[in-house]
């Protein structure tokens, strides 16, 4: 069983804001296995950083990382690892703006009938946004 997860690095976020990227930088990845495999991937790190923390994870069946990133890339543009040498080899790094995620939440709350559209974005909101667009579509019977 594969696990789709979203991770965040405080050091990479600081670097991103220094080089002109938004500070909301996240790594989306899929690993085969459960919590132990995710912990091992986080410990290995990406982009020369070892301070990655898990934001959210979900089970996705037999999907591969390539399929999840392809699906997510249809909605959000990933950070090009060839353009930023520090990210060399780190596929699945996405930059998000508060406007994009905020607009998505406003529409979702309005469609759900929530009266209050006043909220403050949290890191979990960014992770939910990424997971929603990266995970496989639900079957019609579910």
mmCIF file of N, CA and C in Angstrom:
data_model
loop_
_atom_site.group_PDB
_atom_site.id
_atom_site.type_symbol
_atom_site.label_atom_id
_atom_site.label_comp_id
_atom_site.label_asym_id
_atom_site.label_seq_id
_atom_site.Cartn_x
_atom_site.Cartn_y
_atom_site.Cartn_z
ATOM 1 N N UNK A 1 0.849 -1.181 0.000
ATOM 2 C CA UNK A 1 0.000 0.000 0.000
ATOM 3 C C UNK A 1 0.891 1.240 0.000
ATOM 4 N N UNK A 2 0.649 2.126 -0.922
ATOM 5 C CA UNK A 2 1.445 3.345 -1.043
ATOM 6 C C UNK A 2 0.853 4.454 -0.165
ATOM 7 N N UNK A 3 1.721 5.344 0.288
ATOM 8 C CA UNK A 3 1.311 6.468 1.122
ATOM 9 C C UNK A 3 1.727 7.767 0.447
ATOM 10 N N UNK A 4 0.754 8.640 0.229
ATOM 11 C CA UNK A 4 0.999 9.981 -0.309
ATOM 12 C C UNK A 4 1.161 10.900 0.885
ATOM 13 N N UNK A 5 2.230 11.709 0.881
ATOM 14 C CA UNK A 5 2.420 12.614 2.012
ATOM 15 C C UNK A 5 2.918 13.974 1.554
ATOM 16 N N UNK A 6 2.700 14.960 2.414
ATOM 17 C CA UNK A 6 3.166 16.324 2.206
ATOM 18 C C UNK A 6 4.089 16.649 3.364
ATOM 19 N N UNK A 7 5.282 17.161 3.041
ATOM 20 C CA UNK A 7 6.271 17.503 4.057
ATOM 21 C C UNK A 7 6.703 18.953 3.882
ATOM 22 N N UNK A 8 7.248 19.493 4.949
ATOM 23 C CA UNK A 8 7.686 20.895 4.931
ATOM 24 C C UNK A 8 9.014 21.012 5.667
ATOM 25 N N UNK A 9 9.890 21.874 5.163
ATOM 26 C CA UNK A 9 11.176 22.150 5.791
ATOM 27 C C UNK A 9 11.244 23.638 6.120
ATOM 28 N N UNK A 10 11.483 23.957 7.381
ATOM 29 C CA UNK A 10 11.588 25.362 7.787
ATOM 30 C C UNK A 10 12.798 26.028 7.134
ATOM 31 N N UNK A 11 13.909 25.302 7.043
ATOM 32 C CA UNK A 11 15.109 25.867 6.421
ATOM 33 C C UNK A 11 14.905 26.125 4.934
ATOM 34 N N UNK A 12 14.222 25.204 4.246
ATOM 35 C CA UNK A 12 13.970 25.405 2.822
ATOM 36 C C UNK A 12 12.995 26.557 2.600
ATOM 37 N N UNK A 13 12.025 26.707 3.495
ATOM 38 C CA UNK A 13 11.089 27.827 3.391
ATOM 39 C C UNK A 13 11.818 29.159 3.541
ATOM 40 N N UNK A 14 12.771 29.220 4.465
ATOM 41 C CA UNK A 14 13.560 30.449 4.649
ATOM 42 C C UNK A 14 14.400 30.719 3.405
ATOM 43 N N UNK A 15 15.030 29.682 2.867
ATOM 44 C CA UNK A 15 15.818 29.837 1.650
ATOM 45 C C UNK A 15 14.938 30.313 0.498
ATOM 46 N N UNK A 16 13.748 29.729 0.374
ATOM 47 C CA UNK A 16 12.841 30.090 -0.720
ATOM 48 C C UNK A 16 12.480 31.565 -0.662
ATOM 49 N N UNK A 17 12.187 32.074 0.521
ATOM 50 C CA UNK A 17 11.840 33.485 0.626
ATOM 51 C C UNK A 17 13.047 34.374 0.317
ATOM 52 N N UNK A 18 14.246 33.880 0.550
ATOM 53 C CA UNK A 18 15.459 34.650 0.244
ATOM 54 C C UNK A 18 15.741 34.720 -1.258
ATOM 55 N N UNK A 19 15.310 33.703 -2.023
ATOM 56 C CA UNK A 19 15.607 33.676 -3.459
ATOM 57 C C UNK A 19 14.429 34.094 -4.322
ATOM 58 N N UNK A 20 13.367 34.591 -3.711
ATOM 59 C CA UNK A 20 12.254 35.118 -4.486
ATOM 60 C C UNK A 20 11.075 34.187 -4.677
ATOM 61 N N UNK A 21 11.112 33.035 -4.057
ATOM 62 C CA UNK A 21 9.971 32.117 -4.093
ATOM 63 C C UNK A 21 9.085 32.403 -2.885
ATOM 64 N N UNK A 22 7.815 32.003 -2.946
ATOM 65 C CA UNK A 22 6.985 32.152 -1.745
ATOM 66 C C UNK A 22 7.529 31.263 -0.627
ATOM 67 N N UNK A 23 7.290 31.642 0.605
ATOM 68 C CA UNK A 23 7.808 30.846 1.727
ATOM 69 C C UNK A 23 7.043 29.546 1.925
ATOM 70 N N UNK A 24 5.904 29.416 1.275
ATOM 71 C CA UNK A 24 5.091 28.208 1.409
ATOM 72 C C UNK A 24 5.535 27.172 0.384
ATOM 73 N N UNK A 25 6.605 26.462 0.720
ATOM 74 C CA UNK A 25 7.200 25.441 -0.135
ATOM 75 C C UNK A 25 6.945 24.087 0.519
ATOM 76 N N UNK A 26 6.424 23.152 -0.269
ATOM 77 C CA UNK A 26 6.093 21.833 0.255
ATOM 78 C C UNK A 26 6.610 20.752 -0.678
ATOM 79 N N UNK A 27 6.935 19.612 -0.122
ATOM 80 C CA UNK A 27 7.366 18.435 -0.877
ATOM 81 C C UNK A 27 6.229 17.428 -0.864
ATOM 82 N N UNK A 28 5.816 16.997 -2.038
ATOM 83 C CA UNK A 28 4.779 15.982 -2.174
ATOM 84 C C UNK A 28 5.459 14.724 -2.697
ATOM 85 N N UNK A 29 5.201 13.613 -2.026
ATOM 86 C CA UNK A 29 5.861 12.373 -2.420
ATOM 87 C C UNK A 29 4.967 11.179 -2.115
ATOM 88 N N UNK A 30 5.283 10.067 -2.751
ATOM 89 C CA UNK A 30 4.588 8.806 -2.504
ATOM 90 C C UNK A 30 5.658 7.760 -2.196
ATOM 91 N N UNK A 31 5.457 7.044 -1.107
ATOM 92 C CA UNK A 31 6.371 5.960 -0.744
ATOM 93 C C UNK A 31 5.566 4.680 -0.584
ATOM 94 N N UNK A 32 6.218 3.575 -0.844
ATOM 95 C CA UNK A 32 5.587 2.266 -0.677
ATOM 96 C C UNK A 32 5.748 1.869 0.785
ATOM 97 N N UNK A 33 4.646 1.631 1.454
ATOM 98 C CA UNK A 33 4.687 1.260 2.864
ATOM 99 C C UNK A 33 3.937 2.267 3.715
ATOM 100 N N UNK A 34 4.001 2.089 4.996
ATOM 101 C CA UNK A 34 3.245 2.930 5.918
ATOM 102 C C UNK A 34 4.088 3.986 6.593
ATOM 103 N N UNK A 35 3.851 4.141 7.890
ATOM 104 C CA UNK A 35 4.483 5.211 8.669
ATOM 105 C C UNK A 35 6.006 5.080 8.711
ATOM 106 N N UNK A 36 6.517 3.850 8.749
ATOM 107 C CA UNK A 36 7.973 3.659 8.799
ATOM 108 C C UNK A 36 8.642 4.139 7.518
ATOM 109 N N UNK A 37 8.006 3.879 6.381
ATOM 110 C CA UNK A 37 8.567 4.313 5.096
ATOM 111 C C UNK A 37 8.544 5.833 4.978
ATOM 112 N N UNK A 38 7.478 6.458 5.468
ATOM 113 C CA UNK A 38 7.399 7.922 5.444
ATOM 114 C C UNK A 38 8.482 8.512 6.344
ATOM 115 N N UNK A 39 8.642 7.959 7.535
ATOM 116 C CA UNK A 39 9.668 8.451 8.464
ATOM 117 C C UNK A 39 11.062 8.304 7.865
ATOM 118 N N UNK A 40 11.319 7.206 7.176
ATOM 119 C CA UNK A 40 12.624 7.000 6.545
ATOM 120 C C UNK A 40 12.854 8.019 5.431
ATOM 121 N N UNK A 41 11.814 8.305 4.651
ATOM 122 C CA UNK A 41 11.948 9.288 3.570
ATOM 123 C C UNK A 41 12.204 10.681 4.141
ATOM 124 N N UNK A 42 11.518 11.034 5.210
ATOM 125 C CA UNK A 42 11.728 12.346 5.836
ATOM 126 C C UNK A 42 13.133 12.456 6.421
ATOM 127 N N UNK A 43 13.626 11.376 7.007
ATOM 128 C CA UNK A 43 14.968 11.390 7.590
ATOM 129 C C UNK A 43 16.039 11.527 6.512
ATOM 130 N N UNK A 44 15.794 10.942 5.335
ATOM 131 C CA UNK A 44 16.758 11.046 4.232
ATOM 132 C C UNK A 44 16.841 12.485 3.736
ATOM 133 N N UNK A 45 15.698 13.185 3.715
ATOM 134 C CA UNK A 45 15.681 14.596 3.337
ATOM 135 C C UNK A 45 15.779 14.824 1.842
ATOM 136 N N UNK A 46 15.563 16.077 1.461
ATOM 137 C CA UNK A 46 15.663 16.525 0.078
ATOM 138 C C UNK A 46 16.243 17.926 0.095
ATOM 139 N N UNK A 47 16.769 18.335 -1.048
ATOM 140 C CA UNK A 47 17.252 19.702 -1.260
ATOM 141 C C UNK A 47 18.246 20.130 -0.188
ATOM 142 N N UNK A 48 19.130 19.240 0.196
ATOM 143 C CA UNK A 48 20.190 19.512 1.167
ATOM 144 C C UNK A 48 19.662 19.898 2.542
ATOM 145 N N UNK A 49 18.441 19.504 2.855
ATOM 146 C CA UNK A 49 17.854 19.795 4.167
ATOM 147 C C UNK A 49 17.462 18.499 4.849
ATOM 148 N N UNK A 50 17.652 18.451 6.145
ATOM 149 C CA UNK A 50 17.300 17.262 6.928
ATOM 150 C C UNK A 50 16.208 17.564 7.962
ATOM 151 N N UNK A 51 15.640 18.781 7.933
ATOM 152 C CA UNK A 51 14.643 19.157 8.947
ATOM 153 C C UNK A 51 13.204 19.019 8.437
ATOM 154 N N UNK A 52 12.958 18.079 7.553
ATOM 155 C CA UNK A 52 11.623 17.895 6.991
ATOM 156 C C UNK A 52 10.683 17.327 8.040
ATOM 157 N N UNK A 53 9.486 17.889 8.101
ATOM 158 C CA UNK A 53 8.465 17.396 9.011
ATOM 159 C C UNK A 53 7.228 17.007 8.214
ATOM 160 N N UNK A 54 6.574 15.980 8.664
ATOM 161 C CA UNK A 54 5.358 15.502 8.019
ATOM 162 C C UNK A 54 4.214 16.452 8.353
ATOM 163 N N UNK A 55 3.494 16.883 7.317
ATOM 164 C CA UNK A 55 2.332 17.732 7.523
ATOM 165 C C UNK A 55 1.067 16.880 7.467
ATOM 166 N N UNK A 56 0.961 16.024 6.455
ATOM 167 C CA UNK A 56 -0.208 15.155 6.324
ATOM 168 C C UNK A 56 0.130 13.989 5.413
ATOM 169 N N UNK A 57 -0.551 12.847 5.642
ATOM 170 C CA UNK A 57 -0.358 11.681 4.795
ATOM 171 C C UNK A 57 -1.686 10.969 4.619
ATOM 172 N N UNK A 58 -1.826 10.288 3.473
ATOM 173 C CA UNK A 58 -3.013 9.481 3.180
ATOM 174 C C UNK A 58 -2.577 8.238 2.411
ATOM 175 N N UNK A 59 -3.335 7.171 2.568
ATOM 176 C CA UNK A 59 -3.092 5.934 1.817
ATOM 177 C C UNK A 59 -3.702 6.092 0.430
ATOM 178 N N UNK A 60 -2.961 5.701 -0.622
ATOM 179 C CA UNK A 60 -3.448 5.868 -1.994
ATOM 180 C C UNK A 60 -3.446 4.572 -2.802
ATOM 181 N N UNK A 61 -3.412 3.463 -2.148
ATOM 182 C CA UNK A 61 -3.467 2.197 -2.879
ATOM 183 C C UNK A 61 -2.167 1.897 -3.604
ATOM 184 N N UNK A 62 -2.269 1.651 -4.906
ATOM 185 C CA UNK A 62 -1.077 1.270 -5.673
ATOM 186 C C UNK A 62 -0.594 2.382 -6.596
ATOM 187 N N UNK A 63 -0.922 3.625 -6.279
ATOM 188 C CA UNK A 63 -0.464 4.744 -7.104
ATOM 189 C C UNK A 63 1.024 4.963 -6.913
ATOM 190 N N UNK A 64 1.667 5.449 -7.975
ATOM 191 C CA UNK A 64 3.090 5.766 -7.901
ATOM 192 C C UNK A 64 3.268 7.270 -7.730
ATOM 193 N N UNK A 65 4.468 7.663 -7.379
ATOM 194 C CA UNK A 65 4.768 9.086 -7.207
ATOM 195 C C UNK A 65 4.599 9.840 -8.524
ATOM 196 N N UNK A 66 4.998 9.226 -9.629
ATOM 197 C CA UNK A 66 4.880 9.880 -10.929
ATOM 198 C C UNK A 66 3.420 10.201 -11.255
ATOM 199 N N UNK A 67 2.524 9.271 -10.965
ATOM 200 C CA UNK A 67 1.099 9.498 -11.223
ATOM 201 C C UNK A 67 0.545 10.622 -10.355
ATOM 202 N N UNK A 68 0.924 10.645 -9.093
ATOM 203 C CA UNK A 68 0.438 11.685 -8.185
ATOM 204 C C UNK A 68 0.976 13.056 -8.583
ATOM 205 N N UNK A 69 2.252 13.131 -8.924
ATOM 206 C CA UNK A 69 2.837 14.415 -9.314
ATOM 207 C C UNK A 69 2.279 14.895 -10.646
ATOM 208 N N UNK A 70 2.006 13.977 -11.561
ATOM 209 C CA UNK A 70 1.406 14.355 -12.837
ATOM 210 C C UNK A 70 0.014 14.932 -12.620
ATOM 211 N N UNK A 71 -0.733 14.298 -11.748
ATOM 212 C CA UNK A 71 -2.084 14.772 -11.442
ATOM 213 C C UNK A 71 -2.039 16.150 -10.768
ATOM 214 N N UNK A 72 -1.140 16.313 -9.808
ATOM 215 C CA UNK A 72 -1.018 17.594 -9.101
ATOM 216 C C UNK A 72 -0.481 18.687 -10.024
ATOM 217 N N UNK A 73 0.415 18.328 -10.919
ATOM 218 C CA UNK A 73 0.996 19.318 -11.840
ATOM 219 C C UNK A 73 -0.022 19.876 -12.825
ATOM 220 N N UNK A 74 -1.137 19.199 -12.994
ATOM 221 C CA UNK A 74 -2.204 19.735 -13.844
ATOM 222 C C UNK A 74 -2.859 20.941 -13.180
ATOM 223 N N UNK A 75 -2.763 21.036 -11.854
ATOM 224 C CA UNK A 75 -3.374 22.144 -11.098
ATOM 225 C C UNK A 75 -2.339 23.177 -10.661
ATOM 226 N N UNK A 76 -1.214 22.724 -10.158
ATOM 227 C CA UNK A 76 -0.171 23.611 -9.638
ATOM 228 C C UNK A 76 1.154 23.345 -10.351
ATOM 229 N N UNK A 77 1.892 24.389 -10.596
ATOM 230 C CA UNK A 77 3.187 24.256 -11.266
ATOM 231 C C UNK A 77 4.269 23.953 -10.220
ATOM 232 N N UNK A 78 5.011 22.862 -10.416
ATOM 233 C CA UNK A 78 6.081 22.557 -9.459
ATOM 234 C C UNK A 78 7.265 23.499 -9.644
ATOM 235 N N UNK A 79 8.080 23.594 -8.615
ATOM 236 C CA UNK A 79 9.318 24.359 -8.706
ATOM 237 C C UNK A 79 10.283 23.540 -9.552
ATOM 238 N N UNK A 80 10.864 24.164 -10.565
ATOM 239 C CA UNK A 80 11.763 23.467 -11.483
ATOM 240 C C UNK A 80 13.102 23.188 -10.795
ATOM 241 N N UNK A 81 13.436 21.911 -10.552
ATOM 242 C CA UNK A 81 14.694 21.609 -9.866
ATOM 243 C C UNK A 81 15.926 21.921 -10.713
ATOM 244 N N UNK A 82 15.765 22.093 -12.011
ATOM 245 C CA UNK A 82 16.903 22.448 -12.865
ATOM 246 C C UNK A 82 17.224 23.937 -12.784
ATOM 247 N N UNK A 83 16.236 24.744 -12.419
ATOM 248 C CA UNK A 83 16.433 26.189 -12.337
ATOM 249 C C UNK A 83 17.101 26.595 -11.022
ATOM 250 N N UNK A 84 16.813 25.856 -9.974
ATOM 251 C CA UNK A 84 17.402 26.124 -8.658
ATOM 252 C C UNK A 84 18.345 24.979 -8.307
ATOM 253 N N UNK A 85 19.662 25.192 -8.386
ATOM 254 C CA UNK A 85 20.618 24.106 -8.157
ATOM 255 C C UNK A 85 20.455 23.427 -6.791
ATOM 256 N N UNK A 86 19.978 24.149 -5.809
ATOM 257 C CA UNK A 86 19.805 23.549 -4.485
ATOM 258 C C UNK A 86 18.744 22.445 -4.502
ATOM 259 N N UNK A 87 17.812 22.527 -5.414
ATOM 260 C CA UNK A 87 16.733 21.540 -5.507
ATOM 261 C C UNK A 87 17.058 20.393 -6.456
ATOM 262 N N UNK A 88 18.265 20.338 -6.959
ATOM 263 C CA UNK A 88 18.638 19.337 -7.958
ATOM 264 C C UNK A 88 18.223 17.934 -7.509
ATOM 265 N N UNK A 89 17.407 17.295 -8.331
ATOM 266 C CA UNK A 89 16.952 15.945 -8.045
ATOM 267 C C UNK A 89 15.757 15.860 -7.119
ATOM 268 N N UNK A 90 15.232 16.978 -6.658
ATOM 269 C CA UNK A 90 14.090 16.972 -5.722
ATOM 270 C C UNK A 90 12.799 17.257 -6.475
ATOM 271 N N UNK A 91 12.268 16.257 -7.141
ATOM 272 C CA UNK A 91 10.991 16.420 -7.836
ATOM 273 C C UNK A 91 9.873 16.470 -6.805
ATOM 274 N N UNK A 92 8.795 17.130 -7.144
ATOM 275 C CA UNK A 92 7.648 17.170 -6.244
ATOM 276 C C UNK A 92 7.659 18.310 -5.253
ATOM 277 N N UNK A 93 8.475 19.334 -5.506
ATOM 278 C CA UNK A 93 8.499 20.515 -4.634
ATOM 279 C C UNK A 93 7.563 21.548 -5.255
ATOM 280 N N UNK A 94 6.594 21.988 -4.461
ATOM 281 C CA UNK A 94 5.582 22.922 -4.951
ATOM 282 C C UNK A 94 5.580 24.182 -4.118
ATOM 283 N N UNK A 95 5.382 25.298 -4.818
ATOM 284 C CA UNK A 95 5.234 26.587 -4.146
ATOM 285 C C UNK A 95 3.760 26.978 -4.221
ATOM 286 N N UNK A 96 3.227 27.419 -3.106
ATOM 287 C CA UNK A 96 1.833 27.819 -3.060
ATOM 288 C C UNK A 96 1.720 29.237 -2.523
ATOM 289 N N UNK A 97 0.747 29.959 -3.041
ATOM 290 C CA UNK A 97 0.490 31.299 -2.525
ATOM 291 C C UNK A 97 -0.744 31.251 -1.631
ATOM 292 N N UNK A 98 -0.790 32.108 -0.630
ATOM 293 C CA UNK A 98 -1.968 32.149 0.230
ATOM 294 C C UNK A 98 -3.244 32.470 -0.547
ATOM 295 N N UNK A 99 -3.131 33.241 -1.612
ATOM 296 C CA UNK A 99 -4.304 33.597 -2.409
ATOM 297 C C UNK A 99 -4.933 32.368 -3.045
ATOM 298 N N UNK A 100 -4.126 31.514 -3.630
ATOM 299 C CA UNK A 100 -4.631 30.316 -4.291
ATOM 300 C C UNK A 100 -5.349 29.398 -3.314
ATOM 301 N N UNK A 101 -4.699 29.112 -2.203
ATOM 302 C CA UNK A 101 -5.277 28.204 -1.211
ATOM 303 C C UNK A 101 -6.479 28.863 -0.533
ATOM 304 N N UNK A 102 -6.374 30.140 -0.248
ATOM 305 C CA UNK A 102 -7.483 30.861 0.375
ATOM 306 C C UNK A 102 -8.718 30.882 -0.507
ATOM 307 N N UNK A 103 -8.538 31.155 -1.786
ATOM 308 C CA UNK A 103 -9.679 31.143 -2.712
ATOM 309 C C UNK A 103 -10.315 29.759 -2.790
ATOM 310 N N UNK A 104 -9.487 28.732 -2.796
ATOM 311 C CA UNK A 104 -10.005 27.368 -2.824
ATOM 312 C C UNK A 104 -10.847 27.086 -1.569
ATOM 313 N N UNK A 105 -10.353 27.514 -0.410
ATOM 314 C CA UNK A 105 -11.099 27.296 0.832
ATOM 315 C C UNK A 105 -12.396 28.095 0.873
ATOM 316 N N UNK A 106 -12.377 29.301 0.351
ATOM 317 C CA UNK A 106 -13.596 30.127 0.329
ATOM 318 C C UNK A 106 -14.674 29.432 -0.503
ATOM 319 N N UNK A 107 -14.299 28.960 -1.661
ATOM 320 C CA UNK A 107 -15.270 28.270 -2.529
ATOM 321 C C UNK A 107 -15.762 26.994 -1.859
ATOM 322 N N UNK A 108 -14.856 26.217 -1.270
ATOM 323 C CA UNK A 108 -15.250 24.970 -0.616
ATOM 324 C C UNK A 108 -16.198 25.233 0.549
ATOM 325 N N UNK A 109 -15.907 26.259 1.346
ATOM 326 C CA UNK A 109 -16.778 26.588 2.478
ATOM 327 C C UNK A 109 -18.124 27.119 2.008
ATOM 328 N N UNK A 110 -18.122 27.913 0.965
ATOM 329 C CA UNK A 110 -19.389 28.443 0.444
ATOM 330 C C UNK A 110 -20.251 27.317 -0.110
ATOM 331 N N UNK A 111 -19.631 26.376 -0.808
ATOM 332 C CA UNK A 111 -20.377 25.248 -1.360
ATOM 333 C C UNK A 111 -20.924 24.337 -0.255
ATOM 334 N N UNK A 112 -20.206 24.274 0.867
ATOM 335 C CA UNK A 112 -20.649 23.450 1.992
ATOM 336 C C UNK A 112 -21.717 24.153 2.825
ATOM 337 N N UNK A 113 -21.931 25.425 2.555
ATOM 338 C CA UNK A 113 -22.962 26.169 3.277
ATOM 339 C C UNK A 113 -22.491 26.790 4.572
ATOM 340 N N UNK A 114 -21.187 26.877 4.780
ATOM 341 C CA UNK A 114 -20.669 27.535 5.976
ATOM 342 C C UNK A 114 -20.957 29.023 5.910
ATOM 343 N N UNK A 115 -21.508 29.553 6.987
ATOM 344 C CA UNK A 115 -21.841 30.974 6.996
ATOM 345 C C UNK A 115 -20.597 31.834 7.150
ATOM 346 N N UNK A 116 -19.638 31.369 7.936
ATOM 347 C CA UNK A 116 -18.438 32.163 8.181
ATOM 348 C C UNK A 116 -17.364 31.838 7.143
ATOM 349 N N UNK A 117 -17.006 32.826 6.378
ATOM 350 C CA UNK A 117 -15.919 32.660 5.411
ATOM 351 C C UNK A 117 -14.658 33.350 5.898
ATOM 352 N N UNK A 118 -14.648 33.731 7.165
ATOM 353 C CA UNK A 118 -13.497 34.387 7.769
ATOM 354 C C UNK A 118 -12.626 33.322 8.433
ATOM 355 N N UNK A 119 -11.408 33.160 7.960
ATOM 356 C CA UNK A 119 -10.510 32.141 8.498
ATOM 357 C C UNK A 119 -9.073 32.585 8.303
ATOM 358 N N UNK A 120 -8.184 31.903 9.000
ATOM 359 C CA UNK A 120 -6.755 32.143 8.864
ATOM 360 C C UNK A 120 -6.122 30.856 8.335
ATOM 361 N N UNK A 121 -5.327 30.973 7.290
ATOM 362 C CA UNK A 121 -4.707 29.782 6.693
ATOM 363 C C UNK A 121 -3.680 29.161 7.634
ATOM 364 N N UNK A 122 -3.697 27.837 7.679
ATOM 365 C CA UNK A 122 -2.740 27.078 8.473
ATOM 366 C C UNK A 122 -1.960 26.165 7.531
ATOM 367 N N UNK A 123 -0.862 25.625 8.008
ATOM 368 C CA UNK A 123 -0.041 24.726 7.198
ATOM 369 C C UNK A 123 -0.867 23.520 6.754
ATOM 370 N N UNK A 124 -1.747 23.045 7.600
ATOM 371 C CA UNK A 124 -2.593 21.897 7.251
ATOM 372 C C UNK A 124 -3.512 22.224 6.073
ATOM 373 N N UNK A 125 -3.939 23.484 5.937
ATOM 374 C CA UNK A 125 -4.778 23.867 4.804
ATOM 375 C C UNK A 125 -4.017 23.718 3.486
ATOM 376 N N UNK A 126 -2.740 24.096 3.493
ATOM 377 C CA UNK A 126 -1.909 23.933 2.297
ATOM 378 C C UNK A 126 -1.744 22.449 1.964
ATOM 379 N N UNK A 127 -1.513 21.622 2.993
ATOM 380 C CA UNK A 127 -1.345 20.179 2.773
ATOM 381 C C UNK A 127 -2.630 19.553 2.244
ATOM 382 N N UNK A 128 -3.765 19.931 2.796
ATOM 383 C CA UNK A 128 -5.043 19.406 2.314
ATOM 384 C C UNK A 128 -5.271 19.772 0.857
ATOM 385 N N UNK A 129 -4.912 20.987 0.495
ATOM 386 C CA UNK A 129 -5.041 21.455 -0.887
ATOM 387 C C UNK A 129 -4.199 20.581 -1.818
ATOM 388 N N UNK A 130 -2.933 20.361 -1.453
ATOM 389 C CA UNK A 130 -2.038 19.559 -2.289
ATOM 390 C C UNK A 130 -2.517 18.109 -2.394
ATOM 391 N N UNK A 131 -2.935 17.548 -1.288
ATOM 392 C CA UNK A 131 -3.386 16.155 -1.293
ATOM 393 C C UNK A 131 -4.654 16.002 -2.109
ATOM 394 N N UNK A 132 -5.558 16.962 -2.003
ATOM 395 C CA UNK A 132 -6.810 16.867 -2.748
ATOM 396 C C UNK A 132 -6.562 16.761 -4.242
ATOM 397 N N UNK A 133 -5.593 17.506 -4.755
ATOM 398 C CA UNK A 133 -5.342 17.494 -6.185
ATOM 399 C C UNK A 133 -4.315 16.455 -6.619
ATOM 400 N N UNK A 134 -3.620 15.819 -5.679
ATOM 401 C CA UNK A 134 -2.618 14.811 -6.032
ATOM 402 C C UNK A 134 -3.145 13.393 -5.910
ATOM 403 N N UNK A 135 -4.119 13.187 -5.044
ATOM 404 C CA UNK A 135 -4.573 11.809 -4.836
ATOM 405 C C UNK A 135 -5.468 11.342 -5.964
ATOM 406 N N UNK A 136 -5.565 10.037 -6.124
ATOM 407 C CA UNK A 136 -6.390 9.493 -7.197
ATOM 408 C C UNK A 136 -7.857 9.837 -6.978
ATOM 409 N N UNK A 137 -8.605 9.933 -8.051
ATOM 410 C CA UNK A 137 -10.038 10.228 -7.903
ATOM 411 C C UNK A 137 -10.753 9.091 -7.187
ATOM 412 N N UNK A 138 -11.775 9.452 -6.448
ATOM 413 C CA UNK A 138 -12.573 8.445 -5.736
ATOM 414 C C UNK A 138 -13.412 7.682 -6.748
ATOM 415 N N UNK A 139 -13.592 6.405 -6.508
ATOM 416 C CA UNK A 139 -14.449 5.593 -7.382
ATOM 417 C C UNK A 139 -15.894 6.017 -7.197
ATOM 418 N N UNK A 140 -16.720 5.817 -8.190
ATOM 419 C CA UNK A 140 -18.116 6.231 -8.152
ATOM 420 C C UNK A 140 -18.888 5.520 -7.049
ATOM 421 N N UNK A 141 -18.454 4.314 -6.662
ATOM 422 C CA UNK A 141 -19.159 3.566 -5.640
ATOM 423 C C UNK A 141 -18.809 4.015 -4.221
ATOM 424 N N UNK A 142 -17.727 4.777 -4.056
ATOM 425 C CA UNK A 142 -17.304 5.201 -2.720
ATOM 426 C C UNK A 142 -18.080 6.381 -2.234
#
